[in-house]
């Protein structure tokens, strides 16, 4: 995100490599994992990076099993508006 905002070309190797890494850590739920679990924070950061580099996190490029990062985040939202950390953990609801 920082490189894109600072003007790095979104076709540069460092940006394309970073997006490839994000894609490699995306799970079938559409979320992006850190420490083995797809979670709200990693997925939100990934969405920011995708958008900062001109991408669309709801596009087919970012869907796994029909799920995109935005759908994953929305699946974590609770009735009171907060977002659980992960599918099975409400630690630090945000």
mmCIF file of C-alpha atoms in Angstrom:
data_model
loop_
_atom_site.group_PDB
_atom_site.id
_atom_site.type_symbol
_atom_site.label_atom_id
_atom_site.label_comp_id
_atom_site.label_asym_id
_atom_site.label_seq_id
_atom_site.Cartn_x
_atom_site.Cartn_y
_atom_site.Cartn_z
ATOM 1 C CA UNK A 1 0.000 0.000 0.000
ATOM 2 C CA UNK A 2 2.685 2.461 0.997
ATOM 3 C CA UNK A 3 4.646 1.966 -2.221
ATOM 4 C CA UNK A 4 1.543 2.417 -4.362
ATOM 5 C CA UNK A 5 0.524 5.573 -2.531
ATOM 6 C CA UNK A 6 4.091 6.878 -2.856
ATOM 7 C CA UNK A 7 3.847 6.526 -6.632
ATOM 8 C CA UNK A 8 5.338 3.110 -7.360
ATOM 9 C CA UNK A 9 3.989 1.838 -10.680
ATOM 10 C CA UNK A 10 1.396 -0.880 -10.068
ATOM 11 C CA UNK A 11 3.073 -2.979 -12.781
ATOM 12 C CA UNK A 12 6.471 -2.928 -11.061
ATOM 13 C CA UNK A 13 7.953 -6.198 -9.846
ATOM 14 C CA UNK A 14 7.688 -5.265 -6.181
ATOM 15 C CA UNK A 15 3.963 -4.514 -6.506
ATOM 16 C CA UNK A 16 3.130 -7.550 -8.639
ATOM 17 C CA UNK A 17 5.154 -9.774 -6.306
ATOM 18 C CA UNK A 18 3.299 -8.372 -3.283
ATOM 19 C CA UNK A 19 -0.089 -8.953 -4.915
ATOM 20 C CA UNK A 20 0.985 -12.495 -5.832
ATOM 21 C CA UNK A 21 1.882 -13.108 -2.192
ATOM 22 C CA UNK A 22 -1.519 -11.837 -1.080
ATOM 23 C CA UNK A 23 -3.231 -14.099 -3.608
ATOM 24 C CA UNK A 24 -1.173 -17.077 -2.379
ATOM 25 C CA UNK A 25 -2.353 -16.487 1.198
ATOM 26 C CA UNK A 26 -6.014 -16.141 0.242
ATOM 27 C CA UNK A 27 -8.217 -19.000 1.433
ATOM 28 C CA UNK A 28 -11.305 -20.565 -0.135
ATOM 29 C CA UNK A 29 -13.397 -18.344 2.141
ATOM 30 C CA UNK A 30 -12.055 -15.320 0.252
ATOM 31 C CA UNK A 31 -10.197 -14.124 3.346
ATOM 32 C CA UNK A 32 -6.464 -13.604 3.607
ATOM 33 C CA UNK A 33 -4.624 -15.546 6.240
ATOM 34 C CA UNK A 34 -1.902 -14.712 8.698
ATOM 35 C CA UNK A 35 -0.443 -17.285 11.033
ATOM 36 C CA UNK A 36 -2.600 -19.929 9.351
ATOM 37 C CA UNK A 37 -5.997 -18.271 9.825
ATOM 38 C CA UNK A 38 -7.958 -15.987 7.542
ATOM 39 C CA UNK A 39 -8.824 -12.954 9.651
ATOM 40 C CA UNK A 40 -10.363 -9.504 9.462
ATOM 41 C CA UNK A 41 -7.110 -7.568 9.846
ATOM 42 C CA UNK A 42 -5.102 -9.399 7.169
ATOM 43 C CA UNK A 43 -8.045 -9.316 4.803
ATOM 44 C CA UNK A 44 -8.671 -5.594 5.367
ATOM 45 C CA UNK A 45 -4.996 -4.829 4.717
ATOM 46 C CA UNK A 46 -5.146 -6.932 1.559
ATOM 47 C CA UNK A 47 -8.243 -5.063 0.368
ATOM 48 C CA UNK A 48 -6.434 -1.767 0.947
ATOM 49 C CA UNK A 49 -3.430 -2.988 -1.060
ATOM 50 C CA UNK A 50 -5.602 -4.275 -3.911
ATOM 51 C CA UNK A 51 -7.478 -0.977 -4.160
ATOM 52 C CA UNK A 52 -4.299 1.128 -3.761
ATOM 53 C CA UNK A 53 -2.797 -0.646 -6.781
ATOM 54 C CA UNK A 54 -5.878 -0.109 -8.930
ATOM 55 C CA UNK A 55 -7.478 -3.510 -8.401
ATOM 56 C CA UNK A 56 -11.002 -4.506 -7.496
ATOM 57 C CA UNK A 57 -11.258 -6.879 -4.510
ATOM 58 C CA UNK A 58 -14.678 -8.100 -5.728
ATOM 59 C CA UNK A 59 -13.433 -9.050 -9.207
ATOM 60 C CA UNK A 60 -13.103 -12.641 -10.391
ATOM 61 C CA UNK A 61 -9.332 -12.317 -9.982
ATOM 62 C CA UNK A 62 -9.820 -12.160 -6.205
ATOM 63 C CA UNK A 63 -12.451 -14.886 -5.849
ATOM 64 C CA UNK A 64 -11.745 -18.341 -4.437
ATOM 65 C CA UNK A 65 -14.649 -20.781 -4.503
ATOM 66 C CA UNK A 66 -16.824 -17.798 -5.434
ATOM 67 C CA UNK A 67 -15.764 -15.843 -2.323
ATOM 68 C CA UNK A 68 -13.930 -12.530 -2.455
ATOM 69 C CA UNK A 69 -12.213 -10.614 0.375
ATOM 70 C CA UNK A 70 -15.175 -8.255 0.773
ATOM 71 C CA UNK A 71 -17.626 -11.155 1.149
ATOM 72 C CA UNK A 72 -15.318 -12.691 3.758
ATOM 73 C CA UNK A 73 -15.222 -9.460 5.763
ATOM 74 C CA UNK A 74 -19.000 -9.124 5.600
ATOM 75 C CA UNK A 75 -19.364 -12.714 6.811
ATOM 76 C CA UNK A 76 -17.526 -11.679 9.992
ATOM 77 C CA UNK A 77 -19.847 -8.772 10.764
ATOM 78 C CA UNK A 78 -22.081 -9.242 13.780
ATOM 79 C CA UNK A 79 -25.556 -7.863 14.476
ATOM 80 C CA UNK A 80 -24.152 -5.034 16.609
ATOM 81 C CA UNK A 81 -21.927 -3.916 13.718
ATOM 82 C CA UNK A 82 -18.565 -5.200 14.968
ATOM 83 C CA UNK A 83 -16.445 -7.662 13.031
ATOM 84 C CA UNK A 84 -15.129 -10.869 14.558
ATOM 85 C CA UNK A 85 -11.430 -11.587 14.173
ATOM 86 C CA UNK A 86 -12.056 -14.824 12.250
ATOM 87 C CA UNK A 87 -14.801 -17.313 11.469
ATOM 88 C CA UNK A 88 -14.324 -19.070 14.807
ATOM 89 C CA UNK A 89 -12.857 -16.355 17.017
ATOM 90 C CA UNK A 90 -14.469 -13.162 18.262
ATOM 91 C CA UNK A 91 -11.235 -11.964 19.892
ATOM 92 C CA UNK A 92 -10.911 -8.190 19.684
ATOM 93 C CA UNK A 93 -14.182 -7.581 17.816
ATOM 94 C CA UNK A 94 -13.592 -4.523 15.713
#
